[in-house]
Each structure stands twice: as structure tokens, then as C-alpha cells.
PDB file of C-alpha atoms (C1' of nucleotides) in Angstrom:
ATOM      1  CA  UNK A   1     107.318 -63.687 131.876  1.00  0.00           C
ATOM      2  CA  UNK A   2     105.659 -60.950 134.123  1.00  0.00           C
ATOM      3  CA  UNK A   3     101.853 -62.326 133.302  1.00  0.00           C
ATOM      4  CA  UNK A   4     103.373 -66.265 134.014  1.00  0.00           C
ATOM      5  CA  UNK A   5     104.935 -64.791 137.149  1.00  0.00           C
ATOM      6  CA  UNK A   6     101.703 -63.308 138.681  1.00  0.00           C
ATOM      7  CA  UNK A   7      99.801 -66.782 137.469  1.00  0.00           C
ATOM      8  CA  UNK A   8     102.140 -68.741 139.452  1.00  0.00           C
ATOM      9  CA  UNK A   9     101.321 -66.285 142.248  1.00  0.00           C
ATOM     10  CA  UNK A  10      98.284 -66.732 142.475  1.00  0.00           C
ATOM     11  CA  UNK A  11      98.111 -70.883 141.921  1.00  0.00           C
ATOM     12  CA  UNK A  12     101.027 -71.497 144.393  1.00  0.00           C
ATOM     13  CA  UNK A  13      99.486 -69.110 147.159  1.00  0.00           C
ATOM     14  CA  UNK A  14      95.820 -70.932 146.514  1.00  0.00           C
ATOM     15  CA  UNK A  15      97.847 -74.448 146.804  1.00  0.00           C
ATOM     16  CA  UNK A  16      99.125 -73.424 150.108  1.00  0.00           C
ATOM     17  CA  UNK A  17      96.384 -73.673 152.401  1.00  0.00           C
ATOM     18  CA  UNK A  18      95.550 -77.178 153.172  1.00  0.00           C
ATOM     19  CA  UNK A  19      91.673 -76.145 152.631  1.00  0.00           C
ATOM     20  CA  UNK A  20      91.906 -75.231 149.336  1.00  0.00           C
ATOM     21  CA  UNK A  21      94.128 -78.099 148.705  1.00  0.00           C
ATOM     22  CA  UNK A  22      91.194 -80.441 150.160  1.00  0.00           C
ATOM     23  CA  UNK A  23      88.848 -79.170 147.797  1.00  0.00           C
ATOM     24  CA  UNK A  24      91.275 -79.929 144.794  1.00  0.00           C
ATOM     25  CA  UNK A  25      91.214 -83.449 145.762  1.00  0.00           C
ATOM     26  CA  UNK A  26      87.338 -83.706 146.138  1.00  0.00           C
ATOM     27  CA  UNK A  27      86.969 -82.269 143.138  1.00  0.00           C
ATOM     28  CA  UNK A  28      89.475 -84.535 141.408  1.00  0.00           C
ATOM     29  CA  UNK A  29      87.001 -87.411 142.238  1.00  0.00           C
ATOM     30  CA  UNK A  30      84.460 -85.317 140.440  1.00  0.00           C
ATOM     31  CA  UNK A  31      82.508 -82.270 140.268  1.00  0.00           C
ATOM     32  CA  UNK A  32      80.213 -81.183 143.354  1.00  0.00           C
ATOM     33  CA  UNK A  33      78.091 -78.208 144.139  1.00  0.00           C
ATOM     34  CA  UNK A  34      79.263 -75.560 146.587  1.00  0.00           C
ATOM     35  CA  UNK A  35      77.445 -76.795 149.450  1.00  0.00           C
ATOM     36  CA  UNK A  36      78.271 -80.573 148.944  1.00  0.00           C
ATOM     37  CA  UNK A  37      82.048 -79.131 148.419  1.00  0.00           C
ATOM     38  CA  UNK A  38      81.544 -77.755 152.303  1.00  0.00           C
ATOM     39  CA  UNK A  39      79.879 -79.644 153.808  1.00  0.00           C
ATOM     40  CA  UNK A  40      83.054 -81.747 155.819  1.00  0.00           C
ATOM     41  CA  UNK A  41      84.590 -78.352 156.498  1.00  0.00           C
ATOM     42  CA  UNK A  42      83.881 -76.890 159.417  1.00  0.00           C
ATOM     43  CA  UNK A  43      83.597 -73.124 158.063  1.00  0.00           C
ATOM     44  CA  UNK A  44      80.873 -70.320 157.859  1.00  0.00           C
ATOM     45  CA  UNK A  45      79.728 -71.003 154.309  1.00  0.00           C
ATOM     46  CA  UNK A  46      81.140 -67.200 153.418  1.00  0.00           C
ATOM     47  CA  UNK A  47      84.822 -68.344 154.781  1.00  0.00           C
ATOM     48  CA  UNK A  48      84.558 -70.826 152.469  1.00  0.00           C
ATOM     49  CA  UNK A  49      83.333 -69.125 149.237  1.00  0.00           C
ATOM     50  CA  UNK A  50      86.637 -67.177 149.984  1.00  0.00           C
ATOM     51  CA  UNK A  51      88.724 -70.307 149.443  1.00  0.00           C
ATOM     52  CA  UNK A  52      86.706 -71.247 146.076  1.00  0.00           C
ATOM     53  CA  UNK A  53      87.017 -68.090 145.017  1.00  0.00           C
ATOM     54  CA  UNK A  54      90.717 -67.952 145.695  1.00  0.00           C
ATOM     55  CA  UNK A  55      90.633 -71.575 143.725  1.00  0.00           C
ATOM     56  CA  UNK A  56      88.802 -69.909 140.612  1.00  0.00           C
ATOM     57  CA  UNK A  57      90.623 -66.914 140.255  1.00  0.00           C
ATOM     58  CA  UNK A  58      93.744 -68.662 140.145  1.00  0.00           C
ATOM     59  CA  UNK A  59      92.404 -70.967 137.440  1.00  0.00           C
ATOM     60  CA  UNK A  60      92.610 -73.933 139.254  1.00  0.00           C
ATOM     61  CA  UNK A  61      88.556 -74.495 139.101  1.00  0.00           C
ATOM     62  CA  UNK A  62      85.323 -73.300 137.017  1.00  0.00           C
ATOM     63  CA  UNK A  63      82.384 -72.810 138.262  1.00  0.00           C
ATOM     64  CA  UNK A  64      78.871 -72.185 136.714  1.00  0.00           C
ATOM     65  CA  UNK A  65      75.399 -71.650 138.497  1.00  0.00           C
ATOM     66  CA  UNK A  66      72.648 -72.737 137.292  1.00  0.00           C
ATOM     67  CA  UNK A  67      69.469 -72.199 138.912  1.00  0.00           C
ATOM     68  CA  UNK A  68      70.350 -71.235 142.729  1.00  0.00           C
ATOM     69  CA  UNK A  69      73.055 -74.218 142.589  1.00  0.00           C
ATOM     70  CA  UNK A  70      76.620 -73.693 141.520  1.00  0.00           C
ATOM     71  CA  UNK A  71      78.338 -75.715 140.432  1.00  0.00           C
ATOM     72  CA  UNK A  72      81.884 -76.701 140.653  1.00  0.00           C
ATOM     73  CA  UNK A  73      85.044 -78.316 139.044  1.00  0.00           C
ATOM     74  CA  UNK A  74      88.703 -79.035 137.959  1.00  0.00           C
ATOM     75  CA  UNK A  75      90.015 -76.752 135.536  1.00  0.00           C
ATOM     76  CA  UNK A  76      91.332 -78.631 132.655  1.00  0.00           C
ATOM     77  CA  UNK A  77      95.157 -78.914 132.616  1.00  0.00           C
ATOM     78  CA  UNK A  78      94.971 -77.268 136.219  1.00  0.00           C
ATOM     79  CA  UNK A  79      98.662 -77.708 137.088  1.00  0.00           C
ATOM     80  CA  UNK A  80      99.848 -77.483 133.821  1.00  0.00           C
ATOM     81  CA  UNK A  81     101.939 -74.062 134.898  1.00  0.00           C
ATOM     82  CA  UNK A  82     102.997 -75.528 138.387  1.00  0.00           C
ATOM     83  CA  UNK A  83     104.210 -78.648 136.415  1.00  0.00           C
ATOM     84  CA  UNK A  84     106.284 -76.488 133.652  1.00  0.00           C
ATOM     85  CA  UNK A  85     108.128 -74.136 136.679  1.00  0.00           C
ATOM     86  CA  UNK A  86     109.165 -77.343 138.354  1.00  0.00           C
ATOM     87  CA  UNK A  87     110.642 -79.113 134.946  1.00  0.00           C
ATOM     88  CA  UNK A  88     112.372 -75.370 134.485  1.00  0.00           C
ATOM     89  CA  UNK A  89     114.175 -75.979 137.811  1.00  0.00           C
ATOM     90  CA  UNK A  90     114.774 -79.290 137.268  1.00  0.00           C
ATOM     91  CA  UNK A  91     116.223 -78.336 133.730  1.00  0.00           C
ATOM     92  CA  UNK A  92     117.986 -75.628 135.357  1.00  0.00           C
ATOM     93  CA  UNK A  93     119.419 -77.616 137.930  1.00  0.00           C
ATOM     94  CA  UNK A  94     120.616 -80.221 134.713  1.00  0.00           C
ATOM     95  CA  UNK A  95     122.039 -77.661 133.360  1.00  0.00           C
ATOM     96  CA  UNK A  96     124.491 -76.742 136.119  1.00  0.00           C
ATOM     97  CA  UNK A  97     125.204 -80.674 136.448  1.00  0.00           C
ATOM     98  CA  UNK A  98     126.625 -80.497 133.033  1.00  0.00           C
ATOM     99  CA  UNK A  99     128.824 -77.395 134.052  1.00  0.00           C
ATOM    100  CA  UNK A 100     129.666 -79.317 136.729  1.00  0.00           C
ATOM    101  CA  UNK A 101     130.487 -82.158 134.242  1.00  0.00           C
ATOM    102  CA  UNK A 102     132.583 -80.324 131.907  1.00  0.00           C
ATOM    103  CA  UNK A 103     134.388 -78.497 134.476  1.00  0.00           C
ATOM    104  CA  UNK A 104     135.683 -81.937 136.090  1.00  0.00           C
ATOM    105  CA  UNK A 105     136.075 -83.319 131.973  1.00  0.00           C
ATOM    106  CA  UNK A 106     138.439 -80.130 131.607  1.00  0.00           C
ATOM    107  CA  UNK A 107     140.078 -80.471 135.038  1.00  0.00           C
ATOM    108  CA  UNK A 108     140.873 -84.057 133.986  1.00  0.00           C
ATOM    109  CA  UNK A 109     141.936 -82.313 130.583  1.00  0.00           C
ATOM    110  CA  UNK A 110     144.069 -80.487 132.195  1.00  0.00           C
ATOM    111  CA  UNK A 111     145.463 -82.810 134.397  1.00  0.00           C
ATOM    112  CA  UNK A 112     146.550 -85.294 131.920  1.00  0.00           C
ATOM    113  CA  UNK A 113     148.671 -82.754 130.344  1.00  0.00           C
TER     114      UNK A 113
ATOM    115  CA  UNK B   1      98.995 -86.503 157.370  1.00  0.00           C
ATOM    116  CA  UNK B   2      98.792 -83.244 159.371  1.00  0.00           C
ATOM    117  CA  UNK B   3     102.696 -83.241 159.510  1.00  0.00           C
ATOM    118  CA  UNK B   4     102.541 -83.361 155.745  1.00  0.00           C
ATOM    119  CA  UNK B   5      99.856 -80.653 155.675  1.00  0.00           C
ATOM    120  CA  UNK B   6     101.870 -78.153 157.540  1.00  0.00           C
ATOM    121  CA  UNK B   7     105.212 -78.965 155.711  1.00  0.00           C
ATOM    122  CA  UNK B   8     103.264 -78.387 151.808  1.00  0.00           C
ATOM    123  CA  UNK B   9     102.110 -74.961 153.615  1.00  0.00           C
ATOM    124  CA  UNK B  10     105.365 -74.089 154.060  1.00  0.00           C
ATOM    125  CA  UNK B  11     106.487 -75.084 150.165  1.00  0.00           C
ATOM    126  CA  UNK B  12     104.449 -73.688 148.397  1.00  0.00           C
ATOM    127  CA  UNK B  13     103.541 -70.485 150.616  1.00  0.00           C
ATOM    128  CA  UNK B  14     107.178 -69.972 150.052  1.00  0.00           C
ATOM    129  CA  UNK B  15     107.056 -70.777 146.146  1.00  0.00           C
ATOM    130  CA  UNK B  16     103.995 -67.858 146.178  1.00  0.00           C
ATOM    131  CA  UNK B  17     105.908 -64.910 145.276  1.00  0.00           C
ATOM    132  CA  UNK B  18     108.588 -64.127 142.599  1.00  0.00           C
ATOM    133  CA  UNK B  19     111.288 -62.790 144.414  1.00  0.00           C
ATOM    134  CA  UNK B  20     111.548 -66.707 146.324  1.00  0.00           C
ATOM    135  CA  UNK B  21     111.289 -67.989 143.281  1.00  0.00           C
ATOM    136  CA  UNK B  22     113.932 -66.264 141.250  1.00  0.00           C
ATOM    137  CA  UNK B  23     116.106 -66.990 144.202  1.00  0.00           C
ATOM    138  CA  UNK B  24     115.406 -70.696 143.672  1.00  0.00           C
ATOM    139  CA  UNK B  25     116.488 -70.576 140.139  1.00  0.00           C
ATOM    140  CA  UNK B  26     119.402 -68.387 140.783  1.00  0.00           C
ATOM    141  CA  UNK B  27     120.115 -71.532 143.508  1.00  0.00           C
ATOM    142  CA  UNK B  28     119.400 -74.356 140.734  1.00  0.00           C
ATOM    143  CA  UNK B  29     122.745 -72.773 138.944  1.00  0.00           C
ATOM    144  CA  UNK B  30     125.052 -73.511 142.273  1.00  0.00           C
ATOM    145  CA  UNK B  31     125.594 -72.213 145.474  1.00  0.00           C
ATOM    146  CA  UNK B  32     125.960 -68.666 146.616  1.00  0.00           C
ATOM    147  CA  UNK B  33     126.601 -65.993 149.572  1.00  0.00           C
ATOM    148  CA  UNK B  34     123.320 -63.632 151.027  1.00  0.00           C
ATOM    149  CA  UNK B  35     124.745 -60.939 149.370  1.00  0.00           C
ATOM    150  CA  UNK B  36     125.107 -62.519 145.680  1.00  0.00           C
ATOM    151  CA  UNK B  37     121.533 -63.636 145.967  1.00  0.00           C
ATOM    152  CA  UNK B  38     120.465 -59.867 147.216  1.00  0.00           C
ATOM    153  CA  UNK B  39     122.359 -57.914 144.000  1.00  0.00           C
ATOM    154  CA  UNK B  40     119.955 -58.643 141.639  1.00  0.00           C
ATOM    155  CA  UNK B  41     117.089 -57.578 144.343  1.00  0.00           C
ATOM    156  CA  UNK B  42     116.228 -54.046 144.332  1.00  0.00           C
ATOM    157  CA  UNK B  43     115.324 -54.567 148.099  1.00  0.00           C
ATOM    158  CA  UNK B  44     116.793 -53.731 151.671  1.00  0.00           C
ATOM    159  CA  UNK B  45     118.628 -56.549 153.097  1.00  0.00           C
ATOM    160  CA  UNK B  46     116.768 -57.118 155.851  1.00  0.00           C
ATOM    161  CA  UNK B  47     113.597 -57.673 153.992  1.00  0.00           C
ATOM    162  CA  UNK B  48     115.600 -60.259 151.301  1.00  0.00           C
ATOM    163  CA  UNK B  49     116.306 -61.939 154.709  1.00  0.00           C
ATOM    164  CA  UNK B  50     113.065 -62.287 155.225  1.00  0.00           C
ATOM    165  CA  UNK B  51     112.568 -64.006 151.930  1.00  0.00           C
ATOM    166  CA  UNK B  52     115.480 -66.777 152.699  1.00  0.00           C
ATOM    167  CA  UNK B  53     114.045 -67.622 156.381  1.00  0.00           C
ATOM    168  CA  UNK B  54     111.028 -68.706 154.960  1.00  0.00           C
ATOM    169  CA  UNK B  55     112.928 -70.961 151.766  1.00  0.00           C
ATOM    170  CA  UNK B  56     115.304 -72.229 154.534  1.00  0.00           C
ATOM    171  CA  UNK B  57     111.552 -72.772 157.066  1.00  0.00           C
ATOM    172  CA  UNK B  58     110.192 -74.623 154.048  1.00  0.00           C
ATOM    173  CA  UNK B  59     113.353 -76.568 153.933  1.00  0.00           C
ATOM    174  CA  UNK B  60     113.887 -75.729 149.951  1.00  0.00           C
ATOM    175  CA  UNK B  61     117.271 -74.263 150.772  1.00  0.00           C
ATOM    176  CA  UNK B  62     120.077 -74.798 153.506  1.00  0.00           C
ATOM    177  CA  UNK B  63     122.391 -72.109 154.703  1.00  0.00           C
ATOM    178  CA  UNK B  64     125.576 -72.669 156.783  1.00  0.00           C
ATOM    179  CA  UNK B  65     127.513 -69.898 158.056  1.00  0.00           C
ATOM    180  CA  UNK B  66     131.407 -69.253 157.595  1.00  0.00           C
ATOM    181  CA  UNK B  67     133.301 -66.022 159.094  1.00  0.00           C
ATOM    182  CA  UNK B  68     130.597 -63.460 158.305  1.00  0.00           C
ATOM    183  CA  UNK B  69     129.768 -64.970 154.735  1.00  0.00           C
ATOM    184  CA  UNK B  70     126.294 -67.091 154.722  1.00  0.00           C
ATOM    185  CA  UNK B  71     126.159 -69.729 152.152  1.00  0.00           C
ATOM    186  CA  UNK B  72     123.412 -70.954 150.807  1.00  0.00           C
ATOM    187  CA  UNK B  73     122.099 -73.713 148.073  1.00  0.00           C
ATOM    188  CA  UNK B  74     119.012 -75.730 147.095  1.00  0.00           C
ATOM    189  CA  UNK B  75     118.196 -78.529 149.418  1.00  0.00           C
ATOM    190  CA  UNK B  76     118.442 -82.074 147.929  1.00  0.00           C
ATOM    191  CA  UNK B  77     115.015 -83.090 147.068  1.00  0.00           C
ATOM    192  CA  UNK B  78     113.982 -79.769 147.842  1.00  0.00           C
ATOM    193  CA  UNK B  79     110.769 -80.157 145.146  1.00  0.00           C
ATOM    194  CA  UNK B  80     110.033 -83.573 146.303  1.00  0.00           C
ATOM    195  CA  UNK B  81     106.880 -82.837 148.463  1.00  0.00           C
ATOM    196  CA  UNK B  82     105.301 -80.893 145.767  1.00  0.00           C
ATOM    197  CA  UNK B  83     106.017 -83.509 143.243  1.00  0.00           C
ATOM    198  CA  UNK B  84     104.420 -86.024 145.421  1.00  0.00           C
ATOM    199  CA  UNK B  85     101.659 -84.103 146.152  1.00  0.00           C
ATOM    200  CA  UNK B  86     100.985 -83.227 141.989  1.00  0.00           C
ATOM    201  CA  UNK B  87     101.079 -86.643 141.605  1.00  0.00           C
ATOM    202  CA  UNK B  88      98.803 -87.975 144.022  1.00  0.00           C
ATOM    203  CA  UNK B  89      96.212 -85.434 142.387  1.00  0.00           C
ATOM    204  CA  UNK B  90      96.987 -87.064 139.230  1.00  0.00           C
ATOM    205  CA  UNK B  91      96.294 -90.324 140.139  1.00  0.00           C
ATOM    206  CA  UNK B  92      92.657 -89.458 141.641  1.00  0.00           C
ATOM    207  CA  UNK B  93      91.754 -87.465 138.443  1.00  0.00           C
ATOM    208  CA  UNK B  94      93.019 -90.439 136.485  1.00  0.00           C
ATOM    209  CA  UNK B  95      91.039 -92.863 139.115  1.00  0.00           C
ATOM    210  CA  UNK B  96      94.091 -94.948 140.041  1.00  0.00           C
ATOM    211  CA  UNK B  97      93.323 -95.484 143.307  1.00  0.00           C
ATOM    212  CA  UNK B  98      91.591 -98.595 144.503  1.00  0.00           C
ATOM    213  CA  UNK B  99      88.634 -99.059 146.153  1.00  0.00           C
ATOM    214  CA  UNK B 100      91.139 -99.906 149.752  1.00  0.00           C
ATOM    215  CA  UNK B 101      93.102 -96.181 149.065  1.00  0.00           C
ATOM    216  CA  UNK B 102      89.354 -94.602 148.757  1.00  0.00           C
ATOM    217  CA  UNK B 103      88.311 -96.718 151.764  1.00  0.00           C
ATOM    218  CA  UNK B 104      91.023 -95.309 154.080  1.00  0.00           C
ATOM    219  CA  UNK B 105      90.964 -91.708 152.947  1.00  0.00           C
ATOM    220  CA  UNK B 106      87.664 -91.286 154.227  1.00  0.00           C
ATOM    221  CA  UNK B 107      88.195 -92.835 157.206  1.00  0.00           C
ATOM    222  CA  UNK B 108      91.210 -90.223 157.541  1.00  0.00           C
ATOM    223  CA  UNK B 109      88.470 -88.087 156.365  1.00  0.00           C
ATOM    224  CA  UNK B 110      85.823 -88.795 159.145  1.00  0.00           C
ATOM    225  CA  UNK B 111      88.789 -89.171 161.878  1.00  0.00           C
ATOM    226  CA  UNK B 112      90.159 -85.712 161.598  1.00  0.00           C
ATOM    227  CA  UNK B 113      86.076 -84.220 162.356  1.00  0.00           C
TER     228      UNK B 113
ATOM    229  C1'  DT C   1     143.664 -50.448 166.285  1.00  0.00           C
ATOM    230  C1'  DG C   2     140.467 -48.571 163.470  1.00  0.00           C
ATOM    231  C1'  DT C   3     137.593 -49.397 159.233  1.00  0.00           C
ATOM    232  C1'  DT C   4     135.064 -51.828 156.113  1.00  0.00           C
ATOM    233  C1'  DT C   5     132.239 -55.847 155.013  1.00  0.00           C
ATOM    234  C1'  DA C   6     128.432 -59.011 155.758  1.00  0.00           C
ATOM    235  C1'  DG C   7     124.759 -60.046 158.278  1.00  0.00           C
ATOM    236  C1'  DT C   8     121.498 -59.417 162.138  1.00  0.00           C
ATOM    237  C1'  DT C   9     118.107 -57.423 165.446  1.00  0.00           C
ATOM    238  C1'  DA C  10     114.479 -54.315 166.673  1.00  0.00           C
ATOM    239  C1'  DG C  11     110.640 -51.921 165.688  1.00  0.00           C
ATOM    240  C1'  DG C  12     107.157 -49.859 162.884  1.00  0.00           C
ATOM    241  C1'  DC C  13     103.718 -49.265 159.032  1.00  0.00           C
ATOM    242  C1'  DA C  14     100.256 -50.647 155.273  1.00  0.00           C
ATOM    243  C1'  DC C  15      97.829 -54.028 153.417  1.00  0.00           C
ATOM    244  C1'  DA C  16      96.348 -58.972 152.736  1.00  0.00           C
ATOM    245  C1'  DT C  17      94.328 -63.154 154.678  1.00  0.00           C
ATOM    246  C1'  DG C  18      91.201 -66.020 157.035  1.00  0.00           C
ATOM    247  C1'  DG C  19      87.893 -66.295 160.021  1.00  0.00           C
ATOM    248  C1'  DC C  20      83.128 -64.608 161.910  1.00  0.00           C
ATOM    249  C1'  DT C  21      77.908 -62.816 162.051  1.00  0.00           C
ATOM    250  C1'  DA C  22      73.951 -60.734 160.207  1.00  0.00           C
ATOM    251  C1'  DA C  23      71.183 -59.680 156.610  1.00  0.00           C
ATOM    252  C1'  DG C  24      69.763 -60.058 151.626  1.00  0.00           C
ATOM    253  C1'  DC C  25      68.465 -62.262 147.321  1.00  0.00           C
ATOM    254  C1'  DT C  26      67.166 -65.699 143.905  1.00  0.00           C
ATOM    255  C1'  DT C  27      65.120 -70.118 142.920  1.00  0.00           C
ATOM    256  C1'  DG C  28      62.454 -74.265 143.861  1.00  0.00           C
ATOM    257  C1'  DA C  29      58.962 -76.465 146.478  1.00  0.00           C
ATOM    258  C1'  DT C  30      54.408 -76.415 148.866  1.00  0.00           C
TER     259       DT C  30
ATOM    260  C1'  DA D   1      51.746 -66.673 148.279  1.00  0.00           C
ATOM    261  C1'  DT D   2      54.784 -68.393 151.340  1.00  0.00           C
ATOM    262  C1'  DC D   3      58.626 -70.793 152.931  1.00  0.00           C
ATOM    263  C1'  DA D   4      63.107 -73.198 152.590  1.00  0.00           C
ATOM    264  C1'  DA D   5      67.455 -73.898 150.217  1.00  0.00           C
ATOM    265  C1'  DG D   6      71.564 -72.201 148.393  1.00  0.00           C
ATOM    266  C1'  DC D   7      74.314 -68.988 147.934  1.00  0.00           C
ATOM    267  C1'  DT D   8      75.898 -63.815 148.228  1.00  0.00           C
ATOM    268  C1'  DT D   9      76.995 -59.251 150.167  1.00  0.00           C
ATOM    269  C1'  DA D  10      78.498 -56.279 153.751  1.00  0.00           C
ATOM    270  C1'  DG D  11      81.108 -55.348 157.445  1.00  0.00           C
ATOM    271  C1'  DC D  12      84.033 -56.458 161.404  1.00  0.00           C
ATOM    272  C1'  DC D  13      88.205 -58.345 163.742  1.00  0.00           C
ATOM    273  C1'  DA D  14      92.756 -60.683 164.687  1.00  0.00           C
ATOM    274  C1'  DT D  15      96.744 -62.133 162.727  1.00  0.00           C
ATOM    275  C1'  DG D  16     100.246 -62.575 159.060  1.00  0.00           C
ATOM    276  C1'  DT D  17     103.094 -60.653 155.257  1.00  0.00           C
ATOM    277  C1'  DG D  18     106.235 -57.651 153.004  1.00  0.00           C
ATOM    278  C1'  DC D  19     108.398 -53.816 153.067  1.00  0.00           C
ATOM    279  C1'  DC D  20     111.155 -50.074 155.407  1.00  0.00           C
ATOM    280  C1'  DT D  21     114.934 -47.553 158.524  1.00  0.00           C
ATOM    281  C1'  DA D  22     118.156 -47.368 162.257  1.00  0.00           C
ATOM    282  C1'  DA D  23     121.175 -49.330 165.146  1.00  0.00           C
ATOM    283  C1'  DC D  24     123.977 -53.362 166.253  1.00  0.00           C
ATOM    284  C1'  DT D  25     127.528 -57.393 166.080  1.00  0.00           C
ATOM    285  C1'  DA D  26     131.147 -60.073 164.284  1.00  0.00           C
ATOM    286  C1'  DA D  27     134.660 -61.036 160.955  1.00  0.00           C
ATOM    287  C1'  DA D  28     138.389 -59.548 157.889  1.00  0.00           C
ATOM    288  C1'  DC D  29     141.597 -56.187 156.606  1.00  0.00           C
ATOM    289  C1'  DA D  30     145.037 -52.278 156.547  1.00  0.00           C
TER     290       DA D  30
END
DNA sequence: TGTTTAGTTAGGCACATGGCTAAGCTTGAT
DNA sequence: ATCAAGCTTAGCCATGTGCCTAACTAAACA
């Protein structure tokens, strides 16, 4: 749980910079090189190696350069851990729902007796 | 579009570090005082504090306050914006949106240079 | 009325984040 | 052999984050 914990770290904290979160959806259209990936940000080119570097090491992109080009994209199943925390709330918050059901099914119960 | 910006900042800065989280989860099971939520937190109460201003700032929880007891619980919806958001990335990797959708995000694009 | 409980405010410290410039280093083109 | 393109490294600065302690206020109780 620890090692999930510090994943989800590290993708929710890269998710919440609307930067980074620009770059997800360019690269959702397809894969682009670095400075293709800049280009319509208005950033030093180091400031923004820092967000694709944030992106990469939480998972959320690969990159590979070949020649002087790198080159960047999705990671494959990307949100996959985002995606499972929020069905574990959503089961969580189920689950209380049916306490909440059973407790007014034994109220009633009790009522009717 | 900005508004939403600043408002997924706020979500899922907030759902970037373990101690918000587990007091989302703890939330998902039913409502509960500041000082319930704190127990399980080896922490100083001003700093767990800390921790609820920005859930409550992100609007994931809401807190009311009755003699000196705060309560606090899991805002309806309170995942929506992140859902949305996961899904709209979805739907560009899967190349769902039209050629009108693509058409207007890059004028949004070339409006906010 | 005095004490305990439950938060709150104020202030301070260490480190992380997000931005910059300037300089360096491969690779590809001329 | 030289120059340009495409990063990359190094180092600096301002601000934000996460934690702390100490002192305070406002209920609830005895």
C-alpha cells in the first residue's frame, strides 16, 4: 500500500499543474518531440523539461531520444492507478450506503415490532 | 476554461499527499468531528488543519461548525471534476472528438497566447 | 466559577516547486 | 571543419508547502 501511496503522489501532484496537464492532452492526440511539445508554452525550454520530467517520473509519459531529438508519449494505461483510487472511494462510499441501508431496514425492523 | 483550470489545481493538489487522502476515505465511511479525523494522524493539530483547509479550498469536503465541535463530510460530487477531466483524456486518446471539438480547442488554444 | 475540551491564530523553520539565465554538449547539415 | 538545432546542466531566486510550538478563544461541564 506504501509503494501505491507514493505512486499516487507523485501522478496526482504532476496532474495538478495545468501545464503538465496541457501536455497530457497534446500528447493524447499523439506523440511529439520535446520542442514541438513546447513550443505554445511560453517557458524557458529548461522550465519546461522540469514539467516533462515531473510527467515521466510519475509514469504518466516515456520518452526516448534518438539522435539529438527526444521523443515523447502517453504511457500506456497512464491513469490506470488514478482510475482504481477513485472506484475505491466510490466503492467505499457504496459501502457506507448499504450501512446506511441496513441501518434504516433494521430501524424499520425494529419499528414494526 | 481558466475557472476550470484553477478549480482541478485545487483537486488534485489536494489529492497529492496521503494524509488528504486517507482523510477522504475515512470521509467516504460517514461524517465526522476534526478531532476523529486527527486520532489516527500522528500529527499536531494545527498542521492536520492545514490538511482540511485545503480539502474544504478544493471543495472535496464541507465543514459546518456546532458549539466547539467541527463537522465535516465528503462533498456531493466531490470527484466529479476529476472524473470529467479523466474522461475527456479518454476520449482524445480514443479520437472521439470531431473535427468541430478539435476546431475550437485550438482556437481556445491560440486565444489564451 | 473554574476547568477541561475542541479548535484556532501566530509565527517560525526546512525543504520543495516553478520560474529564470548562461553556458555546455551532442548530432545533423553545409 | 564549422555552424545550427535540440536538448541538458548548473546555479540562482521567489514563493509555496508541511511541519512544529506556544499562546489564545469559545463552548461545555462540574
Amino acid at each position: 500500500m506504501a509503494k501505491l501511496d507514493a505512486r499516487l503522489d507523485l501522478h496526482f501532484a504532476a496532474l495538478g499543474d495545468p501545464t503538465r496537464r496541457a501536455i497530457l492532452s497534446r500528447l493524447a492526440r499523439g506523440p511529439a518531440s520535446v520542442s514541438e511539445l513546447a513550443a505554445p508554452h511560453d517557458m524557458a525550454l529548461p522550465s519546461f523539461m522540469g514539467h516533462l520530467k515531473k510527467l515521466e517520473d510519475a509514469g504518466l509519459i516515456t520518452t526516448v531520444k534518438e539522435g539529438r531529438v527526444r521523443h515523447c508519449q502517453l504511457a500506456p494505461d497512464a491513469f490506470a492507478p488514478v482510475q482504481d483510487w477513485l472506484g475505491e472511494q466510490r466503492a467505499l462510499w457504496n459501502g457506507r450506503l448499504d450501512r446506511f441501508d441496513d441501518y434504516v431496514a433494521n430501524l424499520m425492523k425494529d419499528r414494526n415490532r
